[in-house]
GROMACS .gro file of C-alpha atoms in nm:
model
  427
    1UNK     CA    1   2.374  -0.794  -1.444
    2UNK     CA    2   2.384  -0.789  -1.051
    3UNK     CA    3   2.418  -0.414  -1.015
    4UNK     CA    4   2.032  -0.418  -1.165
    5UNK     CA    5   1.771  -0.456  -0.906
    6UNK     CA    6   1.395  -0.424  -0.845
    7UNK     CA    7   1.475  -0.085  -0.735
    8UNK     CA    8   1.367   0.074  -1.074
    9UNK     CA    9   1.054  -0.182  -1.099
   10UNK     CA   10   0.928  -0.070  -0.777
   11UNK     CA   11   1.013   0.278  -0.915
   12UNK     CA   12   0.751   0.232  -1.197
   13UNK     CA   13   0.515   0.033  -1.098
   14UNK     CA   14   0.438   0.258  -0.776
   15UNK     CA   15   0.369   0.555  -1.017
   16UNK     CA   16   0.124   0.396  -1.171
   17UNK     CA   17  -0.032   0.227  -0.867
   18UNK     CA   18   0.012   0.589  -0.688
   19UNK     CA   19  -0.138   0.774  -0.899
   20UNK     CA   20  -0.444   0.568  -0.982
   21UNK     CA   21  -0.547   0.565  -0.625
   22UNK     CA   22  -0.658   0.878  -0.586
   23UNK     CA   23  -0.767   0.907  -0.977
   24UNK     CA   24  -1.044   0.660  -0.871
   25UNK     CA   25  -1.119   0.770  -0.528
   26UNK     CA   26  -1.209   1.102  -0.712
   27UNK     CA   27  -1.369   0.968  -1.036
   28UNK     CA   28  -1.623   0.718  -0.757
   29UNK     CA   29  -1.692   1.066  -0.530
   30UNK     CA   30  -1.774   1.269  -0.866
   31UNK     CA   31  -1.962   0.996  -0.983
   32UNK     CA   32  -2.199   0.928  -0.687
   33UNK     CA   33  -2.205   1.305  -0.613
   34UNK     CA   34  -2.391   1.330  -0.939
   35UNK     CA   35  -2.580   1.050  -0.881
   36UNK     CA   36  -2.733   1.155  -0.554
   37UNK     CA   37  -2.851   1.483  -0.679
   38UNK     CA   38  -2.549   1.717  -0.785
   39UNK     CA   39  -2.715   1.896  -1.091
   40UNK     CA   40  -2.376   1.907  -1.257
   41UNK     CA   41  -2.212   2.277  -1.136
   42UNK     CA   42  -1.999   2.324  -0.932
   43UNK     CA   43  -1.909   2.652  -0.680
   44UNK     CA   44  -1.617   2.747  -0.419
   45UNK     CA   45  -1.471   2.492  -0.200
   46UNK     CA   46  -1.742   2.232  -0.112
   47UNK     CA   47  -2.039   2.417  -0.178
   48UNK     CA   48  -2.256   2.240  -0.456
   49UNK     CA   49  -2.615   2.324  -0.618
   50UNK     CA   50  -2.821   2.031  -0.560
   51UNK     CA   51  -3.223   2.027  -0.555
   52UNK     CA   52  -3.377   2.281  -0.419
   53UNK     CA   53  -3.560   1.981  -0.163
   54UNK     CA   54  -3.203   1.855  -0.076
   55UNK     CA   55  -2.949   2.035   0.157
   56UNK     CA   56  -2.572   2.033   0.008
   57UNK     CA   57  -2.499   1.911   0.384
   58UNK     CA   58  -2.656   1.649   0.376
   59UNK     CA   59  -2.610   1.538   0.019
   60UNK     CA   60  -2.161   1.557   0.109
   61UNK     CA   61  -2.246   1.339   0.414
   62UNK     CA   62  -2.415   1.076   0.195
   63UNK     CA   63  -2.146   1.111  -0.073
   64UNK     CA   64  -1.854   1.086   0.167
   65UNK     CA   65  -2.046   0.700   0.325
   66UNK     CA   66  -2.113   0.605  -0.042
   67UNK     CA   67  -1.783   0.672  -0.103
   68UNK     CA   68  -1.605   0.512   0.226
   69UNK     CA   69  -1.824   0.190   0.096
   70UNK     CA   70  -1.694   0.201  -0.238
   71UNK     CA   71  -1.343   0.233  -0.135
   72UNK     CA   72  -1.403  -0.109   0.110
   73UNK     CA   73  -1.548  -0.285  -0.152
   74UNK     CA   74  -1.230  -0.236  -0.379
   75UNK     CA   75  -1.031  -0.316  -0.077
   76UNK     CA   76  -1.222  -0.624   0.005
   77UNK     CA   77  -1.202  -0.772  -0.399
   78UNK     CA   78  -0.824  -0.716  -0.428
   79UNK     CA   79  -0.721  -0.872  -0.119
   80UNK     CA   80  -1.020  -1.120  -0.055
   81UNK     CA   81  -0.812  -1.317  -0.364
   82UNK     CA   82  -0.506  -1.207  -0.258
   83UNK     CA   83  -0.524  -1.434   0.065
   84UNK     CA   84  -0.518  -1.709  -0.186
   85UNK     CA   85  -0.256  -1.607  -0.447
   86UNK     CA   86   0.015  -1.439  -0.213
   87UNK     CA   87   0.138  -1.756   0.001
   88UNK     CA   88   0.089  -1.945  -0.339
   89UNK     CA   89   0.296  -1.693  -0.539
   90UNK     CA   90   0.582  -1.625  -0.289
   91UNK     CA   91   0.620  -2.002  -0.225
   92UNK     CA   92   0.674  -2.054  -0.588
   93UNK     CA   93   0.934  -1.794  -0.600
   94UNK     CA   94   1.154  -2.007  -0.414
   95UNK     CA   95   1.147  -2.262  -0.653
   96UNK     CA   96   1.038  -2.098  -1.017
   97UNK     CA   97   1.220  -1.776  -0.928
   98UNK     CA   98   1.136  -1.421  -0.870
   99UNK     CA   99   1.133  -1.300  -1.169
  100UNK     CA  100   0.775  -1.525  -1.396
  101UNK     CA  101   0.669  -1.365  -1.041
  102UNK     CA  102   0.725  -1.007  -1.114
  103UNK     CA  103   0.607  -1.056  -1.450
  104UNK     CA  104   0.286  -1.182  -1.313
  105UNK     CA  105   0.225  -0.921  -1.072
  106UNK     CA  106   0.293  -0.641  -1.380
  107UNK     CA  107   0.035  -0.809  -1.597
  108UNK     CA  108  -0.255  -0.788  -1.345
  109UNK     CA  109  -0.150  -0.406  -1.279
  110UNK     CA  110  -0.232  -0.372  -1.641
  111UNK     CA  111  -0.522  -0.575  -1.684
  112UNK     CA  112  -0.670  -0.372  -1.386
  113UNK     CA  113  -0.557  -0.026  -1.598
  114UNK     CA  114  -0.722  -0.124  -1.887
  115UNK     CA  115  -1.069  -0.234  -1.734
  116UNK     CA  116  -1.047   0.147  -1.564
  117UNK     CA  117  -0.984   0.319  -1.935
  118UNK     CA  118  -1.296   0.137  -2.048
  119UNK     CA  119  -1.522   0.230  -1.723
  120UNK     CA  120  -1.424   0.529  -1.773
  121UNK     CA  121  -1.489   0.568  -2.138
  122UNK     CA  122  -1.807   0.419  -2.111
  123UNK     CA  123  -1.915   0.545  -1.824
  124UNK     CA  124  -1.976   0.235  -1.673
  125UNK     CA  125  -2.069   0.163  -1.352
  126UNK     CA  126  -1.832   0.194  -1.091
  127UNK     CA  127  -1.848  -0.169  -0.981
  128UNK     CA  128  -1.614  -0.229  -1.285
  129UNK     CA  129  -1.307  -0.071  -1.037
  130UNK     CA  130  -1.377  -0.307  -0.766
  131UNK     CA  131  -1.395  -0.578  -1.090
  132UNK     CA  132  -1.063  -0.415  -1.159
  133UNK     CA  133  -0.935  -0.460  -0.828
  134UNK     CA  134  -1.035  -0.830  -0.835
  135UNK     CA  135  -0.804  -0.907  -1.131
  136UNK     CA  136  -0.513  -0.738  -0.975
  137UNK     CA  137  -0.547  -0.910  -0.647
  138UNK     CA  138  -0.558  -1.232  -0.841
  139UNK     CA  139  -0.200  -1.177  -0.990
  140UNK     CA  140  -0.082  -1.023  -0.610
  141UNK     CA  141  -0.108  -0.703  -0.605
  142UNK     CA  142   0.115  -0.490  -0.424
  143UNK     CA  143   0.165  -0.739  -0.165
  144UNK     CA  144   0.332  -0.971  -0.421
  145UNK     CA  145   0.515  -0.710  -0.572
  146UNK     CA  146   0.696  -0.603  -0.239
  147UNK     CA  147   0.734  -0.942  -0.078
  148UNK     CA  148   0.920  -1.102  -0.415
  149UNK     CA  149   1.145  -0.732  -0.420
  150UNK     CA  150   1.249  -0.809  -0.086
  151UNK     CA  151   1.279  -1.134  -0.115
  152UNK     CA  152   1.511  -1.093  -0.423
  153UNK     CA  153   1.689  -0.808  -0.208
  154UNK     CA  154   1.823  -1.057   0.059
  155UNK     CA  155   1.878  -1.312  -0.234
  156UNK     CA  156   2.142  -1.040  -0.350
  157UNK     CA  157   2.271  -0.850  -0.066
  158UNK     CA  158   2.485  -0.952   0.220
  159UNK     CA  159   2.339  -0.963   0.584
  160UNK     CA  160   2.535  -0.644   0.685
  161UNK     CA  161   2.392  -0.421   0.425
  162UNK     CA  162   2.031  -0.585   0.411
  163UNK     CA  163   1.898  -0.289   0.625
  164UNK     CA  164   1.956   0.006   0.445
  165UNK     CA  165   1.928  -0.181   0.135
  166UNK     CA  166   1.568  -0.290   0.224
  167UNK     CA  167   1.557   0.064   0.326
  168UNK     CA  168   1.676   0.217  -0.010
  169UNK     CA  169   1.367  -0.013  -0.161
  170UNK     CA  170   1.142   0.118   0.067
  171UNK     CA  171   1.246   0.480  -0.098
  172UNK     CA  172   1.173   0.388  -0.479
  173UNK     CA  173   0.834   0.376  -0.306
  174UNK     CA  174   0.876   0.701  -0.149
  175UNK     CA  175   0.999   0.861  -0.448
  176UNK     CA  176   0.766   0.742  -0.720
  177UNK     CA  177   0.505   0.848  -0.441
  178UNK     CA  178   0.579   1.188  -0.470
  179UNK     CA  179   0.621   1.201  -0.819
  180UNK     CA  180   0.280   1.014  -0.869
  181UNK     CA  181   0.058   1.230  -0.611
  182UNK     CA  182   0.209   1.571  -0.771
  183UNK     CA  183   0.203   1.473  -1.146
  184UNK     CA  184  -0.175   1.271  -1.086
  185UNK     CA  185  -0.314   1.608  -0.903
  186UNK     CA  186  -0.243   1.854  -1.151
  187UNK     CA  187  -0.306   1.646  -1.422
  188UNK     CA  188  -0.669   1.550  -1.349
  189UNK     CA  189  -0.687   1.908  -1.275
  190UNK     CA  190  -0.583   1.989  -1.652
  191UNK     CA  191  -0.703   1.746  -1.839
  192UNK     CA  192  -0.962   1.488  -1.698
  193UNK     CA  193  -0.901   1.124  -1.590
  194UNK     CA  194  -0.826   0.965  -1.933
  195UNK     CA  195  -0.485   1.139  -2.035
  196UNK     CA  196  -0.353   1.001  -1.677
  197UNK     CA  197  -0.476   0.663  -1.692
  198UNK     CA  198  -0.278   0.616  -1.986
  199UNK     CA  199  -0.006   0.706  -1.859
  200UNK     CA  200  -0.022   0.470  -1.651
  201UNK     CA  201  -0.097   0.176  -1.873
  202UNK     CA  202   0.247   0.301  -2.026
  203UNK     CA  203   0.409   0.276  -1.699
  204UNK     CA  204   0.254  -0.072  -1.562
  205UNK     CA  205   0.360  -0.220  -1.973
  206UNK     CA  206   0.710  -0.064  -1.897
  207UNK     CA  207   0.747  -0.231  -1.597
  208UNK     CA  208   0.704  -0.522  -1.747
  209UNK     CA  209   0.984  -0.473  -1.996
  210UNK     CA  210   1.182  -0.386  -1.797
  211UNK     CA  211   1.144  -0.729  -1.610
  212UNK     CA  212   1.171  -0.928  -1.906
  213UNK     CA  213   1.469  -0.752  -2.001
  214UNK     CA  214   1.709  -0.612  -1.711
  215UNK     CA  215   1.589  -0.845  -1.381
  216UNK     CA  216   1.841  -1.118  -1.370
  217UNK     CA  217   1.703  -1.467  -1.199
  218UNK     CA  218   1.854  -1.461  -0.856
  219UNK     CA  219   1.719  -1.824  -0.741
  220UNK     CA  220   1.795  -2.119  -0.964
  221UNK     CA  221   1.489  -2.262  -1.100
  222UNK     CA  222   1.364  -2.581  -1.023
  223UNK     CA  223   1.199  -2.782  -1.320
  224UNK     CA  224   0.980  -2.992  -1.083
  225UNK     CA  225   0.841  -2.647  -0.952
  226UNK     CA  226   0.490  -2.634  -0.990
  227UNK     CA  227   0.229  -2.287  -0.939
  228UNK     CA  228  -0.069  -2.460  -0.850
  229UNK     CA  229   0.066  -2.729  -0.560
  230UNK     CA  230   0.028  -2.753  -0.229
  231UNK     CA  231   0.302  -2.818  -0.124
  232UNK     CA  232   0.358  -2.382  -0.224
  233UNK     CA  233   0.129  -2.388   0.117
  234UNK     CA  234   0.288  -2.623   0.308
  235UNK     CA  235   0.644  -2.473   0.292
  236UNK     CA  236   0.458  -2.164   0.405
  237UNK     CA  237   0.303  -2.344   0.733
  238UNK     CA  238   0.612  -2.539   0.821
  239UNK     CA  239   0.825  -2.189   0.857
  240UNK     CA  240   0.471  -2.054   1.043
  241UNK     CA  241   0.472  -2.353   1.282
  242UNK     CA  242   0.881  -2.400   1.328
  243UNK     CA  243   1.040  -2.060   1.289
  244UNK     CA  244   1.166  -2.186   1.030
  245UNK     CA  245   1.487  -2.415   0.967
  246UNK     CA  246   1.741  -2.162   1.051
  247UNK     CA  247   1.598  -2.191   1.408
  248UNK     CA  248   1.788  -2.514   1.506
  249UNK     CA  249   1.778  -2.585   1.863
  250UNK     CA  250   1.668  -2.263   1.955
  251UNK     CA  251   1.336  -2.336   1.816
  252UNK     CA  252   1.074  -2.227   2.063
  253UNK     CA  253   1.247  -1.907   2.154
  254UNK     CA  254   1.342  -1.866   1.774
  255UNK     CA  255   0.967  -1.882   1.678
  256UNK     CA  256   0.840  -1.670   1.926
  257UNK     CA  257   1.098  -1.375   1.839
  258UNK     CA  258   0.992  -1.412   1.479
  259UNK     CA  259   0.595  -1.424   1.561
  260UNK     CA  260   0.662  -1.083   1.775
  261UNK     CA  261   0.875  -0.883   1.519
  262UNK     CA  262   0.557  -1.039   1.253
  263UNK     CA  263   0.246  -0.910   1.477
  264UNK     CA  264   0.442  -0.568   1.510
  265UNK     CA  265   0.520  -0.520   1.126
  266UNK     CA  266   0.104  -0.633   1.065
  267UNK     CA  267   0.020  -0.390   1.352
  268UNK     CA  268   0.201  -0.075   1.199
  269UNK     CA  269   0.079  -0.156   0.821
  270UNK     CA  270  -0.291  -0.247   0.860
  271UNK     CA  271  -0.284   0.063   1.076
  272UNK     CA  272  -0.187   0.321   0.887
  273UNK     CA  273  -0.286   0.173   0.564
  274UNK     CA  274  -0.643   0.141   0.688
  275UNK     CA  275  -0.594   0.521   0.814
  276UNK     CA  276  -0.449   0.637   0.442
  277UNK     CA  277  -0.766   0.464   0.291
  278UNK     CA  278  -0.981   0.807   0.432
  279UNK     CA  279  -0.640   1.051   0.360
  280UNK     CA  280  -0.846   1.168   0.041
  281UNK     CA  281  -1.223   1.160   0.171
  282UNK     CA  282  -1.109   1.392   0.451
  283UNK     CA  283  -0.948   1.615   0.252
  284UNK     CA  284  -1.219   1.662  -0.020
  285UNK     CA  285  -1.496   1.704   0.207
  286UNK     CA  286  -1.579   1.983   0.435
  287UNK     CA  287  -1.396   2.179   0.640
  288UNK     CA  288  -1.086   2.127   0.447
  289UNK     CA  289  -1.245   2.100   0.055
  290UNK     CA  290  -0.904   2.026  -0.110
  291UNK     CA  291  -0.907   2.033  -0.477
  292UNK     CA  292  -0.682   1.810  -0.680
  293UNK     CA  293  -0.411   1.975  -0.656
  294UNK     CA  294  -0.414   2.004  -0.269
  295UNK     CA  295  -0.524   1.601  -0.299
  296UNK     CA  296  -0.173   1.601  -0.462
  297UNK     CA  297   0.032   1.835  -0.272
  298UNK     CA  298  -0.084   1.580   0.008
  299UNK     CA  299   0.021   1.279  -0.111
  300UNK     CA  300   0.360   1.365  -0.178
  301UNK     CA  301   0.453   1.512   0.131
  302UNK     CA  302   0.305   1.221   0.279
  303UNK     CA  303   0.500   1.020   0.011
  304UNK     CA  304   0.819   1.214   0.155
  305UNK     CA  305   0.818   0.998   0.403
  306UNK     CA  306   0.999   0.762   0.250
  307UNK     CA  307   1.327   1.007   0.205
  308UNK     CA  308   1.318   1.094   0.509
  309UNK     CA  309   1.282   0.754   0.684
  310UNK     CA  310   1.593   0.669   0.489
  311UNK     CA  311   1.839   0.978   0.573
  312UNK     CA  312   1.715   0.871   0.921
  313UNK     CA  313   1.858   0.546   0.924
  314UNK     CA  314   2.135   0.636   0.763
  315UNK     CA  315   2.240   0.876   1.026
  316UNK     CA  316   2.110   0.698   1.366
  317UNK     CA  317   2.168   0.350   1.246
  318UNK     CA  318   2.529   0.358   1.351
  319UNK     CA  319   2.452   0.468   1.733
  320UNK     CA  320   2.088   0.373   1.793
  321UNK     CA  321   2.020   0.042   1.832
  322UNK     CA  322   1.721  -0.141   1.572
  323UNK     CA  323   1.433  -0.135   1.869
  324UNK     CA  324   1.505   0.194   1.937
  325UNK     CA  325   1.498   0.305   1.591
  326UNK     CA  326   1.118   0.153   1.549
  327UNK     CA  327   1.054   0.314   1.871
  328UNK     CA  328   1.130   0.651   1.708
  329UNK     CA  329   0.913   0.571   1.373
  330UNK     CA  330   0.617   0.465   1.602
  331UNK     CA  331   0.601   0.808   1.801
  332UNK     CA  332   0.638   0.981   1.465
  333UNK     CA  333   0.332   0.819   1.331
  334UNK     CA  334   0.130   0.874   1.639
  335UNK     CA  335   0.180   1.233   1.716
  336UNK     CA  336   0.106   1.259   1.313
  337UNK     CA  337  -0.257   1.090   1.368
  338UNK     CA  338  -0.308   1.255   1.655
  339UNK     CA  339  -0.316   1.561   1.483
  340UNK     CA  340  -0.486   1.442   1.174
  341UNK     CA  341  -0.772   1.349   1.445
  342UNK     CA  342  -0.782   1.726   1.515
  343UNK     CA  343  -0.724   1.866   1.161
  344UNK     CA  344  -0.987   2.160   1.041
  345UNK     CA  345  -0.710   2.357   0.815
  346UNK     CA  346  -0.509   2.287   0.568
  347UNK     CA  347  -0.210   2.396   0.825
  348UNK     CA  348  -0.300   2.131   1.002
  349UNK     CA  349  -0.323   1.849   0.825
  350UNK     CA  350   0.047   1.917   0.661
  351UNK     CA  351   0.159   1.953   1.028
  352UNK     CA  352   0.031   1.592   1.066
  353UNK     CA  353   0.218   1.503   0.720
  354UNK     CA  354   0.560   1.665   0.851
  355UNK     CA  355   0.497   1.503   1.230
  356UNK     CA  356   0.477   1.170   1.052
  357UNK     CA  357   0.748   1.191   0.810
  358UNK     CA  358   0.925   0.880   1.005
  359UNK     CA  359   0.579   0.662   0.964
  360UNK     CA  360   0.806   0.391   0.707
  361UNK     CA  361   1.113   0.354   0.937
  362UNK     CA  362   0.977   0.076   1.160
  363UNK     CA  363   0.879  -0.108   0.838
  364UNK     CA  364   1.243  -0.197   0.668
  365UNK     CA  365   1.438  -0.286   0.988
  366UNK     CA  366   1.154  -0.528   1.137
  367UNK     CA  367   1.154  -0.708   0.762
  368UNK     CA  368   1.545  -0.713   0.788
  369UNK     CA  369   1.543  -0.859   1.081
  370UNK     CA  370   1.281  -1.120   1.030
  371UNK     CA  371   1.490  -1.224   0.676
  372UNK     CA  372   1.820  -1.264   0.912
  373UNK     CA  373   1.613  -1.556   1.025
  374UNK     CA  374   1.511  -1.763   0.813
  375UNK     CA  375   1.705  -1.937   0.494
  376UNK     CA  376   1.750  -1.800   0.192
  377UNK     CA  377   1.538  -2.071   0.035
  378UNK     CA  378   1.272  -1.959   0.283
  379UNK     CA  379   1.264  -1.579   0.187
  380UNK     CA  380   0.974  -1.609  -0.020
  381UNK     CA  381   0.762  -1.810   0.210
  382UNK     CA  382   0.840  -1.558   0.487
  383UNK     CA  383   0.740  -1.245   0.259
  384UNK     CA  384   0.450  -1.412   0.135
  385UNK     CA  385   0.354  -1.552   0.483
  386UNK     CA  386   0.401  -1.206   0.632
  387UNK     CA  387   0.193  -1.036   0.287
  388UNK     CA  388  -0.079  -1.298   0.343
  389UNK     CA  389  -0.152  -1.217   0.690
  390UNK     CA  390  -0.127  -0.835   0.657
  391UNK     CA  391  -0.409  -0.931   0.372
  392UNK     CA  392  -0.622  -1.085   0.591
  393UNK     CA  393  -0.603  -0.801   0.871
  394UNK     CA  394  -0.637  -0.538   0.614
  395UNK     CA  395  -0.959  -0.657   0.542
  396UNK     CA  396  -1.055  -0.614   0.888
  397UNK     CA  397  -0.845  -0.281   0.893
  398UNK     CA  398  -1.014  -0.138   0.614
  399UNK     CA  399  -1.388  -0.291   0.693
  400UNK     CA  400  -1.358  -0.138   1.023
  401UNK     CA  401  -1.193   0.226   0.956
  402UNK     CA  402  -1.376   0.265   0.662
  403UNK     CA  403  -1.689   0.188   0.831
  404UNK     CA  404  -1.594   0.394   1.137
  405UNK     CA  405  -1.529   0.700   0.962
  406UNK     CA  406  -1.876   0.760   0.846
  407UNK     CA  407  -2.015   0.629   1.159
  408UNK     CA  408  -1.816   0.861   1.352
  409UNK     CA  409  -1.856   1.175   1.168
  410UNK     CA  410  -2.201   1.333   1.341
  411UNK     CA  411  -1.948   1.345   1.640
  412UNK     CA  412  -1.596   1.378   1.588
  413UNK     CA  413  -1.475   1.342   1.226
  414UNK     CA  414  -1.084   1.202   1.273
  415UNK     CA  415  -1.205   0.988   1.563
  416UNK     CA  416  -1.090   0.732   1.305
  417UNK     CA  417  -0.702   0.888   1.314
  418UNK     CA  418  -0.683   0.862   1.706
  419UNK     CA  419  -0.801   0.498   1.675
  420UNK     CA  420  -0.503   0.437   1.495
  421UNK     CA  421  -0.293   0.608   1.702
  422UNK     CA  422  -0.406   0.401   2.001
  423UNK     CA  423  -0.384   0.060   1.791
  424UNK     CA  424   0.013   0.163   1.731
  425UNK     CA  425   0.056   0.165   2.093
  426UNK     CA  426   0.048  -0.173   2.147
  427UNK     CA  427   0.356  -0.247   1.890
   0.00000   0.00000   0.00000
């Protein structure tokens, strides 16, 4: 029973979550394209017939802010509630276990598939996605569903192999990526939005399964454990304010270390997830006009990433120290942006993929190191702590790159990219 892991959950569940990202981003820009005048045909590349009174210009520039809005609302429900349920959820971990947890975060993954099948079926308004969004955040979201795999990763492995380990997790991500951005492309390309979204209803109900089936409890559960206490905060504030109690006499110093290798990590993931948010926008709008399958293509190079990162480790981890091993996954990601910033061709913007393919190294070794610190009755409280707060700057992240990019388009349309890059100096 120990040789399972979450490896295979994080497998499934990513497909699903994967490929309805961009399966919504598109169905929201079709949508509101028709609404703001497309008369429903379609030519070459990004050239619509709209009326005759309307420029197509114009009419893409209003589509692509609609659409940047849209995608910040959905942001803002799922991890508005998530700054709520995260800390509460991984707290409870420690004490209930990981795996009602798991189960948890699967069944608002579904719930949120379902409500998507209907909007989409009854052509409802789009305000049902963000609604969808809502319910997932509620149950975690991805947050949850990465801080409780990690945390029941160090509850497993040994301290020596926790790296590469957390590393190996990081590519089920990578790989389902892939999988997801090639399969979702070419399918909505083929045969609509519907056939795909069930899909992955099957996947997120699998996942689920295979919880309740194959994940083996690796904390022992504590009958006094209770969801909705406050104490689930509490534990969460004391390893905020001390360090946690691994720290001993060391405190001060202890604390500090971990408060520095937890503003980095936040630093590199609001970043770049706040810079993925416009991946798709920029691709489907003018100069570039990607079709779905280009949309896909996209993804899963960018997805790559993941593969790469851990081949990387597994080569320079014996003779290049941990720092200098971020170091290396930071100037990857910033020469990538930096040419993303500058990207009018489809050349490129997969030059910008490839120049990034390092972007997830940083993120495995900094959690490693920040679990080496803490006990392992604390590993849920410090994913959840460190999930919680890369909520609440996400919601800054995404309010402020998803309201830069249409702000900053009259002038210099990946201005948004080189932001990034800048921010990712500073870790």
């Amino acid at each position: 029973c120990s040789l399972v892991t979450v490896e295979p959950l994080v497998f499934f569940t990513n497909v699903g979550v994967i490929m309805a990202s961009p399966l919504s981003t598109q169905y929201i820009y079709e949508v509101l394209t028709a609404e703001v005048g497309y008369n429903g045909s379609k030519t070459s590349g990004c050239s619509i017939r709209v009326a005759a009174h309307r420029p197509s210009g114009a009419v893409l520039q209003e589509v692509e802010t609609l659409s940047a809005h849209w995608n910040l609302y959905m942001n803002l429900g799922v991890f508005s509630v998530g700054l709520l349920s995260v800390p509460l959820l991984g707290s409870w971990s420690d004490e209930a276990g990981r795996r009602p947890v798991l189960l948890l975060c699967n069944l608002g993954f579904t719930l949120q598939t379902i409500l998507s099948v209907l909007a989409i079926y009854l052509r409802l308004p789009v305000f049902y996605f963000v609604i969808g969004k809502v319910i997932s955040g509620l149950f975690g979201d991805t947050t949850i569903l990465m801080a409780i795999s990690y945390s029941y990763m160090t509850d497993i492995v040994d301290a020596k192999s926790l790296t590469l380990r957390a590393t190996i997790l990081e590519a089920s991500l990578g790989i389902s990526g892939m999988l997801a951005s090639v399969i979702g492309g070419r399918w909505l390309k083929a045969q609509g939005y519907i056939i795909p979204y069930w899909f992955i209803l099957a996947l997120h109900l699998t996942s689920i399964l295979y919880v309740y089936l194959f994940i083996c409890e690796s904390v022992v559960p504590k009958s006094s454990a209770k969801l909705f206490n406050i104490n689930n905060y509490r534990a969460c504030w004391q390893l905020l304010s001390t360090g946690g109690t691994r720290s001993g006499q060391r405190g001060r110093f202890h604390r500090s270390n971990l408060w520095l290798y937890m503003l980095s990590e936040i630093l590199i993931t609001i970043t770049y997830s706040g810079v993925s948010s416009l991946f798709v926008l920029y691709e489907l709008s003018s100069p570039l006009c990607w079709g779905p399958d280009l949309v896909g293509y996209g993804s899963a190079l960018q997805n790559m990433s993941y593969l790469v990162s851990l081949l990387a480790l597994k080569v320079l981890q014996s003779w290049i120290s941990e720092p200098w091993l971020i170091v290396i996954g930071l100037i990857s990601t910033i020469s990538g942006m930096v040419v993303f910033s500058v990207a009018n061709t489809t050349a490129l913007i997969f030059t910008g993929y490839v120049l990034s393919l390092l972007y997830v190294v940083p993120t495995p070794v900094l959690k490693s190191k920040m679990s080496k610190m803490v006990n392992p009755s604390e590993q849920g409280a410090l994913f959840s702590v460190l999930g919680s707060f890369e909520t609440l700057l996400l919601l800054a992240s995404y309010s402020i790159f998803n309201n830069l990019y249409p702000a900053t388009l009259h002038f210099m349309k990946g201005f948004s990219f080189l932001f990034g890059a800048v921010i990712l100096l500073f870790p």
